[in-house]
Coordinates of C-alpha atoms and ligand atoms in Angstrom, one line a residue:
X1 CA 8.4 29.4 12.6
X2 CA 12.2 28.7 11.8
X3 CA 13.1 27.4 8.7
X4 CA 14.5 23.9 7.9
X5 CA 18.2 25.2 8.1
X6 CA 18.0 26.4 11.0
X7 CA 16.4 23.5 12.9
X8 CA 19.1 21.4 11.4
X9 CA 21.7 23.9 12.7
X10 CA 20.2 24.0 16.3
X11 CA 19.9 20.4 16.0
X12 CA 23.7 20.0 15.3
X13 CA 24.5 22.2 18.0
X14 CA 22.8 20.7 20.4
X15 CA 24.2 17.6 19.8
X16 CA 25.6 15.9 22.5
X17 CA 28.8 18.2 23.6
X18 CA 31.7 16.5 22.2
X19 CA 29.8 13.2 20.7
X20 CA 29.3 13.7 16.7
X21 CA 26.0 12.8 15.6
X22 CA 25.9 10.1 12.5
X23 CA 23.4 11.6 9.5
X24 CA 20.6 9.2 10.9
X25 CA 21.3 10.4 14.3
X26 CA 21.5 14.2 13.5
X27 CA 18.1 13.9 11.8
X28 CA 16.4 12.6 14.2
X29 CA 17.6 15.3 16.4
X30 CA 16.2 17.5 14.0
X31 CA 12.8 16.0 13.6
X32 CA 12.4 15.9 17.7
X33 CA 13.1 19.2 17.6
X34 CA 10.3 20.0 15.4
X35 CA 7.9 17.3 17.0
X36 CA 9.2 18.8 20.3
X37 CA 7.3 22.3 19.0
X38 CA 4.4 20.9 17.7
X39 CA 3.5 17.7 20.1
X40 CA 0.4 16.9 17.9
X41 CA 1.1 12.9 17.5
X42 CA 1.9 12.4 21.8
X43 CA -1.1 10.3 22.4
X44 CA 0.1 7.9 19.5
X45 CA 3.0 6.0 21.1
X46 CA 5.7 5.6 24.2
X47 CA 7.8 8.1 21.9
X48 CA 6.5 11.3 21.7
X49 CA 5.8 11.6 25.7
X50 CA 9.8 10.5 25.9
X51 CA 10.5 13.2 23.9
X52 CA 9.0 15.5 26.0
X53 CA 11.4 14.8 29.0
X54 CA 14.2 16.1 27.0
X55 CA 15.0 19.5 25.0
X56 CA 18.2 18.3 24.0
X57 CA 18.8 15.4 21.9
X58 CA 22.4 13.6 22.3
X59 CA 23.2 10.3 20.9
X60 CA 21.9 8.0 23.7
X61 CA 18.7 9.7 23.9
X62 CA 18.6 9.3 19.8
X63 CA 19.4 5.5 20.7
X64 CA 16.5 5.0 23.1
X65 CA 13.8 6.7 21.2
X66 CA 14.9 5.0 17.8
X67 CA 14.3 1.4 19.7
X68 CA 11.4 2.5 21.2
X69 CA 9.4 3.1 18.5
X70 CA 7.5 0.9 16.9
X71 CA 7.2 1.9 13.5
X72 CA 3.6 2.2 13.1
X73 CA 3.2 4.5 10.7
X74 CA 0.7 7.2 12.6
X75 CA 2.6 10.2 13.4
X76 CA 3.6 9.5 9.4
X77 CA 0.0 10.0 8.6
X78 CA -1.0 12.6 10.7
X79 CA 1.8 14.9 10.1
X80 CA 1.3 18.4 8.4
X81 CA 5.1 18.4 8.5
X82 CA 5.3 15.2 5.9
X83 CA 7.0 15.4 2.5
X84 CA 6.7 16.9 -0.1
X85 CA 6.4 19.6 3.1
X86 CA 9.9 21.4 3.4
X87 CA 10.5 20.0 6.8
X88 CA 10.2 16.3 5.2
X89 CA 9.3 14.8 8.9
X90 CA 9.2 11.5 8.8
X91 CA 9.5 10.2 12.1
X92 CA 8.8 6.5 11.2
X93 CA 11.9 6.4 8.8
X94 CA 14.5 8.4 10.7
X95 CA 13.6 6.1 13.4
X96 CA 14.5 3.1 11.6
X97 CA 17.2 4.3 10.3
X98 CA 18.8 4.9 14.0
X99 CA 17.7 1.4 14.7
X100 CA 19.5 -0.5 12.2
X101 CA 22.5 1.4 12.9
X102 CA 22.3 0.8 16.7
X103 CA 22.3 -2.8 15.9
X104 CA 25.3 -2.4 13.8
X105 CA 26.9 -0.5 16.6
X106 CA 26.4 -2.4 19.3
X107 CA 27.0 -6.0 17.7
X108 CA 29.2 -7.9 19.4
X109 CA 32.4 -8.8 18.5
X110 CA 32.2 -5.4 17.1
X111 CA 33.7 -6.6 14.0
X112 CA 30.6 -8.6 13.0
X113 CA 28.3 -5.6 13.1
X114 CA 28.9 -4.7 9.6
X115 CA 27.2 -8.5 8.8
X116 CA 23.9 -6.9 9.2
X117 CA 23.9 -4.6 6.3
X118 CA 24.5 -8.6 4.1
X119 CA 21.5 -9.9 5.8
X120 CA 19.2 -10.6 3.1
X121 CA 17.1 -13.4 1.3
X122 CA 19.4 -14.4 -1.1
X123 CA 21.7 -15.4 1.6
X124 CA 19.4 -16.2 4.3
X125 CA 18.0 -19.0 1.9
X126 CA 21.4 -19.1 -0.1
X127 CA 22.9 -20.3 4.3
X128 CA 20.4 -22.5 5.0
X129 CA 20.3 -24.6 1.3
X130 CA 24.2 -24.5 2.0
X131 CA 23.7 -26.5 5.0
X132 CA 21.1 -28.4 4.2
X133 CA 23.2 -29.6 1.7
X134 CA 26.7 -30.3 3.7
X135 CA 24.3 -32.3 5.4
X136 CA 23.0 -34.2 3.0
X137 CA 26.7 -35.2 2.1
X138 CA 27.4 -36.1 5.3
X139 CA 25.1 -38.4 4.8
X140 CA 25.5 -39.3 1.5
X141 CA 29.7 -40.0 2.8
X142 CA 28.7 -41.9 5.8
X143 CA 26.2 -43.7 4.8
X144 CA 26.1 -46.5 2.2
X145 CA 26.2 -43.8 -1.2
X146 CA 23.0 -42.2 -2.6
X147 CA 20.7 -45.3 -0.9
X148 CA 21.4 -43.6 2.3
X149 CA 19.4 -40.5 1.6
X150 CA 16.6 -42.2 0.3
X151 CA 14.9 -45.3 2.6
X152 CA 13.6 -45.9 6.2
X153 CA 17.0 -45.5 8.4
X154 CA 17.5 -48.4 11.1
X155 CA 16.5 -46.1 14.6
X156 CA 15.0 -43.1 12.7
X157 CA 16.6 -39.5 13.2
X158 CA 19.2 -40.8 15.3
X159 CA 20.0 -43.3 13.0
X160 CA 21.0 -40.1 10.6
X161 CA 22.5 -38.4 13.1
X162 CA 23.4 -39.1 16.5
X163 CA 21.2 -36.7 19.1
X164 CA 25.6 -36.1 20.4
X165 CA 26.3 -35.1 17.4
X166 CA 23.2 -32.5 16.7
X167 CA 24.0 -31.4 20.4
X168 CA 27.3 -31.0 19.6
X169 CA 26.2 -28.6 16.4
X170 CA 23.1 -26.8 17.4
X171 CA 24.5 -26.1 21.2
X172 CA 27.8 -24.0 20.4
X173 CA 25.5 -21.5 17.7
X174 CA 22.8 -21.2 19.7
X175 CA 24.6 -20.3 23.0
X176 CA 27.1 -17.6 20.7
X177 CA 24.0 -16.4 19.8
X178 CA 22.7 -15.8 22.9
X179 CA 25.8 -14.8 24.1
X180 CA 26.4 -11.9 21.6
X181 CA 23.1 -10.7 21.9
X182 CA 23.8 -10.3 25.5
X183 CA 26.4 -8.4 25.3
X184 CA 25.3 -6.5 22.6
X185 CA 22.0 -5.2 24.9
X186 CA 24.1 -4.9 27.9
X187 CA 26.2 -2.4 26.3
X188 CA 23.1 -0.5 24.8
X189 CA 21.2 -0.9 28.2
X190 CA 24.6 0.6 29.8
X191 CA 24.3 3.8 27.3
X192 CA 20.9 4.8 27.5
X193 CA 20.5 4.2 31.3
X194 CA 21.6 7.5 32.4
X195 CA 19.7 9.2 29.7
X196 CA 16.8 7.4 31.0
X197 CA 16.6 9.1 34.6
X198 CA 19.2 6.0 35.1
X199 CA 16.7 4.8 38.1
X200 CA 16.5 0.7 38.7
X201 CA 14.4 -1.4 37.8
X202 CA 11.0 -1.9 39.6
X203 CA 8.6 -4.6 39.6
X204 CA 5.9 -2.0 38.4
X205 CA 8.0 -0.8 35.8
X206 CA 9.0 -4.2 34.6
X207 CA 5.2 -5.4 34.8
X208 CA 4.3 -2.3 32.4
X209 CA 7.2 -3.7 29.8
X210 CA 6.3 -7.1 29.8
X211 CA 2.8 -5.9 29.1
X212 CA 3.7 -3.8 26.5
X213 CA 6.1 -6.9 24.4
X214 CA 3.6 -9.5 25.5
X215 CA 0.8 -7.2 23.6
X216 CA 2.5 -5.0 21.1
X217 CA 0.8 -2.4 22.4
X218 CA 1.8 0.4 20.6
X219 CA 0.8 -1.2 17.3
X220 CA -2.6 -0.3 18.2
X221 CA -2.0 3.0 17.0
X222 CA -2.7 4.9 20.4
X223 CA -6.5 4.3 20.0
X224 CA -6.5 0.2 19.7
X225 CA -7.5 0.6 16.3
X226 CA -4.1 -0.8 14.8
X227 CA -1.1 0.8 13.0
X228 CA -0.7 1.5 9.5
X229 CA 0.6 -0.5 6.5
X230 CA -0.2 0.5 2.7
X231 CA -2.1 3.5 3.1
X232 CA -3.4 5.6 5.7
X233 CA -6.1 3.2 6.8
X234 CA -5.9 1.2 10.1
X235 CA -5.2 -1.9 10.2
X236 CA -5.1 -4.9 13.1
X237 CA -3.2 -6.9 10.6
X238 CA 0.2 -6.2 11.2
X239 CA -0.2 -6.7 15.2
X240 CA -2.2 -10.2 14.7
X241 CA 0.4 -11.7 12.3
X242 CA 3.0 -10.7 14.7
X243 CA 1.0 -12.4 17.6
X244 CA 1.1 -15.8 15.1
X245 CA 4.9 -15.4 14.5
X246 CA 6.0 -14.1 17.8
X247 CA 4.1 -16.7 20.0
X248 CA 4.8 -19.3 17.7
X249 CA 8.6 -19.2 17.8
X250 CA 7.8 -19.3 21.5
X251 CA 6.0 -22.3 21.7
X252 CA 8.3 -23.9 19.1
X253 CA 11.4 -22.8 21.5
X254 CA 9.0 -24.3 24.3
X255 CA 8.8 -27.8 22.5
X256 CA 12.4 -28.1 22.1
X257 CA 13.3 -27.2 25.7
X258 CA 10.6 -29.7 27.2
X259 CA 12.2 -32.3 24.7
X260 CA 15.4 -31.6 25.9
X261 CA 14.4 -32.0 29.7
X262 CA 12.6 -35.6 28.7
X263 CA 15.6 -36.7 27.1
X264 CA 18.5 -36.0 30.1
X265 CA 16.3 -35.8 32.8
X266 CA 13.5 -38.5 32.4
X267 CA 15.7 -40.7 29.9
X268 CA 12.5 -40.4 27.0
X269 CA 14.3 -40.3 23.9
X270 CA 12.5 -38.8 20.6
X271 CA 10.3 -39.0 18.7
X272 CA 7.2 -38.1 20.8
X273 CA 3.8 -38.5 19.4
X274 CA 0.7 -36.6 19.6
X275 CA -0.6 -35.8 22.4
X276 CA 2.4 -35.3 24.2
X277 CA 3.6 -32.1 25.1
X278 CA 6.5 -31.8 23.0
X279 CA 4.7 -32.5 20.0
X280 CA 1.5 -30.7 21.3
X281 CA 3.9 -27.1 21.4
X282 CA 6.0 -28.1 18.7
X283 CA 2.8 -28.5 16.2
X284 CA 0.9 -25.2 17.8
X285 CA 3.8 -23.2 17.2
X286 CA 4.9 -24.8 13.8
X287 CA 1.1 -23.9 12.5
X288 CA 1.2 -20.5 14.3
X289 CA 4.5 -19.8 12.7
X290 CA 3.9 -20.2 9.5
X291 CA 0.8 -18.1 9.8
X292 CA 2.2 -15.5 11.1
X293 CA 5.4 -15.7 8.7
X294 CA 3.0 -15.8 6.0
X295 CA 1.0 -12.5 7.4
X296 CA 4.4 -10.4 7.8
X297 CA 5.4 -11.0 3.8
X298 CA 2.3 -9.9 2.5
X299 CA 2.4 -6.8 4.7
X300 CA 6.0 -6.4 4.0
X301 CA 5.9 -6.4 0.1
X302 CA 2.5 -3.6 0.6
X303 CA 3.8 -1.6 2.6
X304 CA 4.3 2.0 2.2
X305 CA 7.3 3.2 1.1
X306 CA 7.6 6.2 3.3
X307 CA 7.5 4.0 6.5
X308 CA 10.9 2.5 7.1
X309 CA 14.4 2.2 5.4
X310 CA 14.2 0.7 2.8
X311 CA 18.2 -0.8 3.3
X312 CA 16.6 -2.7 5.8
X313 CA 14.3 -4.8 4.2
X314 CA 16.1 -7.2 2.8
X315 CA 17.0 -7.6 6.2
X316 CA 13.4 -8.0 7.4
X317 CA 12.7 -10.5 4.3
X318 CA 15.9 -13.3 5.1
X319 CA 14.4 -13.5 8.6
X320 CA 10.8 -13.8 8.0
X321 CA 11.8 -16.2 5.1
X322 CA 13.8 -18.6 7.1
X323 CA 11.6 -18.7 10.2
X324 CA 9.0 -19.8 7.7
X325 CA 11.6 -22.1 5.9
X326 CA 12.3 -23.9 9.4
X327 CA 8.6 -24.0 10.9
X328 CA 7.8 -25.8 7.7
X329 CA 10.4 -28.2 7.0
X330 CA 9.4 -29.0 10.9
X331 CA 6.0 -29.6 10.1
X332 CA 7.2 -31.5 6.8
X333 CA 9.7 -33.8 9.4
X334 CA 7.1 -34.8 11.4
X335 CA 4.6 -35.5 8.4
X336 CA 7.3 -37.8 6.3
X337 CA 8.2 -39.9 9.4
X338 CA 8.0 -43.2 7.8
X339 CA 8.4 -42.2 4.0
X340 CA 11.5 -42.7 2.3
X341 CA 12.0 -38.7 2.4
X342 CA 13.0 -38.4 6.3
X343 CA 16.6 -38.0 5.7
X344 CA 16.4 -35.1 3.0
X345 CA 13.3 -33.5 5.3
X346 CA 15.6 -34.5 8.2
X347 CA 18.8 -32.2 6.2
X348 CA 16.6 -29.7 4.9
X349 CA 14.9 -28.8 8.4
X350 CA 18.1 -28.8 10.3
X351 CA 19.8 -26.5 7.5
X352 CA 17.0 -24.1 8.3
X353 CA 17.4 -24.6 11.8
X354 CA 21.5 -23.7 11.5
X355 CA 21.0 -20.9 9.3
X356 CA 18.4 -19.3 11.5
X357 CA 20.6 -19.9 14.6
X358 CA 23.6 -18.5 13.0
X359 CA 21.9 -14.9 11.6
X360 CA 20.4 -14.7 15.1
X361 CA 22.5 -12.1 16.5
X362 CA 23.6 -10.0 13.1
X363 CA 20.0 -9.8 12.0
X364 CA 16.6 -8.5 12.1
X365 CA 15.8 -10.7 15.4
X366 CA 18.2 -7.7 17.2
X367 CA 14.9 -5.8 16.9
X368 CA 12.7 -7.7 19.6
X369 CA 15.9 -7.6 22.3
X370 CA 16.9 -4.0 21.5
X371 CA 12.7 -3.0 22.2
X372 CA 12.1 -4.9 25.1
X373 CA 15.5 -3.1 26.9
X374 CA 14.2 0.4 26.1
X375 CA 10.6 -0.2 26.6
X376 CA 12.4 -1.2 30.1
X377 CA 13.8 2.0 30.4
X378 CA 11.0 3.7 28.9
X379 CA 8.5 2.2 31.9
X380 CA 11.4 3.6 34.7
X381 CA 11.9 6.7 32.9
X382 CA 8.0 7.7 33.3
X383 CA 7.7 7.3 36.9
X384 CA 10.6 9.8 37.6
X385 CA 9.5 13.2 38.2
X386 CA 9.5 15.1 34.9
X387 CA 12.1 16.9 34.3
X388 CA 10.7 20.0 32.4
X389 CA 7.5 20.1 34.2
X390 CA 5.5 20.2 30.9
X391 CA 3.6 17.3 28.8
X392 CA 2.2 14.1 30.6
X393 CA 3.5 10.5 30.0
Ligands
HEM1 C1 18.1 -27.5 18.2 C2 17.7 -27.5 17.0 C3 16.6 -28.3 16.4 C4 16.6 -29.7 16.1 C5 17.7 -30.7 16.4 C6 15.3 -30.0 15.6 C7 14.9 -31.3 15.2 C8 13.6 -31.6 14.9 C9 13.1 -33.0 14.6 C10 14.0 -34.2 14.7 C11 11.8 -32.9 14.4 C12 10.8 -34.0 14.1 C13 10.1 -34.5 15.3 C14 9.1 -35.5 15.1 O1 8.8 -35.9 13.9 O2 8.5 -36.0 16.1 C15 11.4 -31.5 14.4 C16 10.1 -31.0 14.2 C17 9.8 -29.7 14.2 N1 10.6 -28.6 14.4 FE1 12.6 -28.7 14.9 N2 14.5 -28.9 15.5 C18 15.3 -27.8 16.0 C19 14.9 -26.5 16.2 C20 13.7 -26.0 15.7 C21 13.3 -24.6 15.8 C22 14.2 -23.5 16.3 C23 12.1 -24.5 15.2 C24 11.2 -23.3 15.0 C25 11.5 -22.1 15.1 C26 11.6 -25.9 14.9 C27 10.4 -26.2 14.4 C28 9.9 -27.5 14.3 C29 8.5 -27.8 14.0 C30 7.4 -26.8 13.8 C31 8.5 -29.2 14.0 C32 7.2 -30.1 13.7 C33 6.4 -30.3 14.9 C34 7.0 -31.3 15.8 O3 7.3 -32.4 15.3 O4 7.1 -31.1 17.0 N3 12.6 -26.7 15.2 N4 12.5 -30.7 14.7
HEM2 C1 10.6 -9.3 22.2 C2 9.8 -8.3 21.8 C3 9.4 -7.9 20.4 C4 8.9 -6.7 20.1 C5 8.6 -5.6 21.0 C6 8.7 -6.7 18.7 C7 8.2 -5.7 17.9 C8 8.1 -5.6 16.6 C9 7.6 -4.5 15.8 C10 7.0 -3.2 16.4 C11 7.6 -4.8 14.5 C12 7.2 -3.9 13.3 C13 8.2 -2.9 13.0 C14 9.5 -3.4 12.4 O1 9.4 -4.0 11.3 O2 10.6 -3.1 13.0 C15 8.2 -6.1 14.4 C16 8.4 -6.8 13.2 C17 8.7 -8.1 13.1 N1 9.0 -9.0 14.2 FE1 9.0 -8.4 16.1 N2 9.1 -7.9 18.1 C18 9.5 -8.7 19.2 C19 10.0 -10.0 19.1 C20 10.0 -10.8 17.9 C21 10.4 -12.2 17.8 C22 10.8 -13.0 19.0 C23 10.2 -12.5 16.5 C24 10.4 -13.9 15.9 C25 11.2 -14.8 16.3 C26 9.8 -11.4 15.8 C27 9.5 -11.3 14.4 C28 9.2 -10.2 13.7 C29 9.1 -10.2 12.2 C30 9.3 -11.4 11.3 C31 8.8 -8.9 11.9 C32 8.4 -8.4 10.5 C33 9.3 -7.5 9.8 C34 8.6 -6.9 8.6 O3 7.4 -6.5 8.7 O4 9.2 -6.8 7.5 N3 9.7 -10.3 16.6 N4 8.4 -6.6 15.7
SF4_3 S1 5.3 13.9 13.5 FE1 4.5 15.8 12.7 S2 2.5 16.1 13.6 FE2 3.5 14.6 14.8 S3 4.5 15.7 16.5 FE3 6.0 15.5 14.9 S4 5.8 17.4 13.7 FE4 3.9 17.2 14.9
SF4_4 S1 6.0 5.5 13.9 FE1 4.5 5.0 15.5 S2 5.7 4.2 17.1 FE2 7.1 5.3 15.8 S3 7.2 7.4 16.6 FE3 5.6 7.4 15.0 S4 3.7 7.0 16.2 FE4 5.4 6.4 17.5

């Protein structure tokens, strides 16, 4: 067996010809390396058979298996390797690591990339009272003084604020969001293609993806009986709540499309009431939200401290908090229509909505785009022939 120094050396030196290696990226080499020897945890995840294809680790193949794995936590808790062992594998945390670097590196502008190590709760919530609260002066400036906030306004939300005007606001975030997350993945995509046997896509391979994002799959541990959280026991938990939050924002992002079609193309102007479809997705996914928010804090604040980075988590906390922030103040709009409250419910929910939209691209949502592209690549890679001849994907 060689000892720790001298992994870490070969690992150095096999980094990728001229291309220096970060510290997160040079230990992950390291650890692959030793993985690479010992192959005990390949059944658990996509991961371990990628790292078969390879002997060398350079710095896209670092990339790719860093956003392909899933945290779980199992090759944590099977590994004889594990601190206090010398070798201190810890494939998890290395992992994560190279993650929230990658989003960093690839943000787009570039510029903005170092915005993801402010993420955080304090100013996720600190964003959206900020707004809330412009808003509410708005309001208060344009309206007749303080009676303005408080009352029932002559042609209800759009009596606050013209549908232009929240067009006019919500469209130019959320299409820079989508914008620099585009360009962020395309650039990542572009890296780790020819890593990743650099073959096209095929409908197979795309199918296989899909399946994997629509199901988590590999937080079922490799066995389907979950991942890990606190300790070493399974747990379902942590897939379930993600179901709740994942599908949720879905059907919310469903409601708020279908709205927008009834309002240009059929000329049905809100609010819709139960049991139309709008309402129907927008209350589903409001509930399911909040469940599944819910369900990812108290896993978050139990979990083990060897699994990720802990830099990260305030990261992790400002999202979860503000997707619960707007999926309730949604659920509260809808439930004060016709109290004196709708304005401030009105300011509150689209503050939430604003401040969600605007950490979009510099924050932990990155982590479902930058997945789904190697999980992509991970599906093409596997039905090239194997490179080394050994290990099975
Ligand atoms: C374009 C930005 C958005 C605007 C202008 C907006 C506005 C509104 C309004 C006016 C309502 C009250 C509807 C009613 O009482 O009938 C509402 C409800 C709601 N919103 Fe938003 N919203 C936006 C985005 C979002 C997002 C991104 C989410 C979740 C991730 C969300 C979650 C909800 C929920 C759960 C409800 C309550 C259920 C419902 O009434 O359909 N909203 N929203
Ligand atoms: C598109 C494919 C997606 C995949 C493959 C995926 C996968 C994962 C995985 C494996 C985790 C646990 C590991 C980690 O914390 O990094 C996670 C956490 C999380 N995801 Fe996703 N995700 C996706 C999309 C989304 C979306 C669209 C949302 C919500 C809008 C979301 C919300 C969350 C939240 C709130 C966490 C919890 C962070 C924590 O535990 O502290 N994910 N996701
Ligand atoms: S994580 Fe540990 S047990 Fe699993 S393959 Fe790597 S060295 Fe082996
Ligand atoms: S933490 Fe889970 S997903 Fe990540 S490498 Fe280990 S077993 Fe695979």
């Amino acid at each position: 067996m060689q000892s720790l120094e001298a992994l870490t050396r070969d690992a150095r030196a096999l980094a990728n010809g001229d291309v220096v290696l970060s510290a997160a990226e040079t230990e992950v080499a390291r650890q692959m390396q030793i993985c690479n020897a010992c192959r005990y945890c390949e059944g658990f995840c996509a991961v371990f058979p990628a790292m078969t294809r390879r002997l060398e680790f350079g710095k896209a193949d670092i990339h790719f298996l860093a956003n392909l794995c899933h945290n779980c936590g199992a090759c944590l808790h099977a590994c004889q390797y594990a601190p206090p062992h010398e070798f201190a594998v810890n494939v998890p945390q290395a992992m994560a690591q190279v993650r929230g670097q990658t989003y960093a590196d690839y943000a787009w502008p570039p510029a903005l990339g170092q915005l993801y190590q402010r993420q955080g709760l304090t100013l996720s919530l600190a964003l959206a009272a900020g707004l809330a609260l412009f808003l509410v002066l708005a309001v208060v400036l344009h309206g007749q003084g303080l009676a303005a906030l408080w009352g029932t306004p002559q042609g209800g939300f759009y009596g606050i604020f013209p549908h232009n005007l929240l067009v006019g606001l919500f469209a130019p975030v959320f299409l820079f969001a989508t914008l620099a997350l585009s360009l962020g993945v395309r650039r990542f995509w572009r890296d780790v293609a020819p890593a990743t046997s650099g073959a096209p896509l095929s409908p197979p391979a795309t199918a296989e993806a899909a399946d994997a994002v629509l199901r988590l799959k590999y937080l079922d541990g490799g066995h389907g009986d979950g991942c890990h959280n606190e300790d070493d026991a399974y747990t379902l938990s942590r897939r379930r709540f993600h179901h709740f939050t994942f599908y949720g924002f879905l059907l919310c992002f469903a409601a708020t499309s279908v709205a927008t079609l009834y309002h240009y193309l059929l000329g049905w102007v809100a609010p819709y009431e139960l049991p139309s479809l709008p309402k129907l997705l927008g209350v589903a996914g409001g509930v399911s939200l909040m469940i599944g928010t819910a369900g990812l804090w108290r896993l978050n604040l139990q979990r083990h401290a060897l699994h990720g980075d802990a830099a990260q988590k305030p990261m992790d906390r400002g999202f979860i908090a503000l997707l619960f922030l707007t999926s309730a103040s949604g659920l509260l709009l809808w439930l004060g229509r016709g109290t004196p409250a709708l304005a401030l419910l009105l300011c509150l929910h689209l503050g939430a909505v604003m401040a969600l939209f605007a950490t979009l691209p510099y924050g932990k949502f990155a982590h479902g785009i930058f997945r789904t592209a190697s999980l992509l690549r991970h599906a093409v890679e596997k039905r090239q022939p194997h490179p080394i001849g050994l290990g099975a994907d």
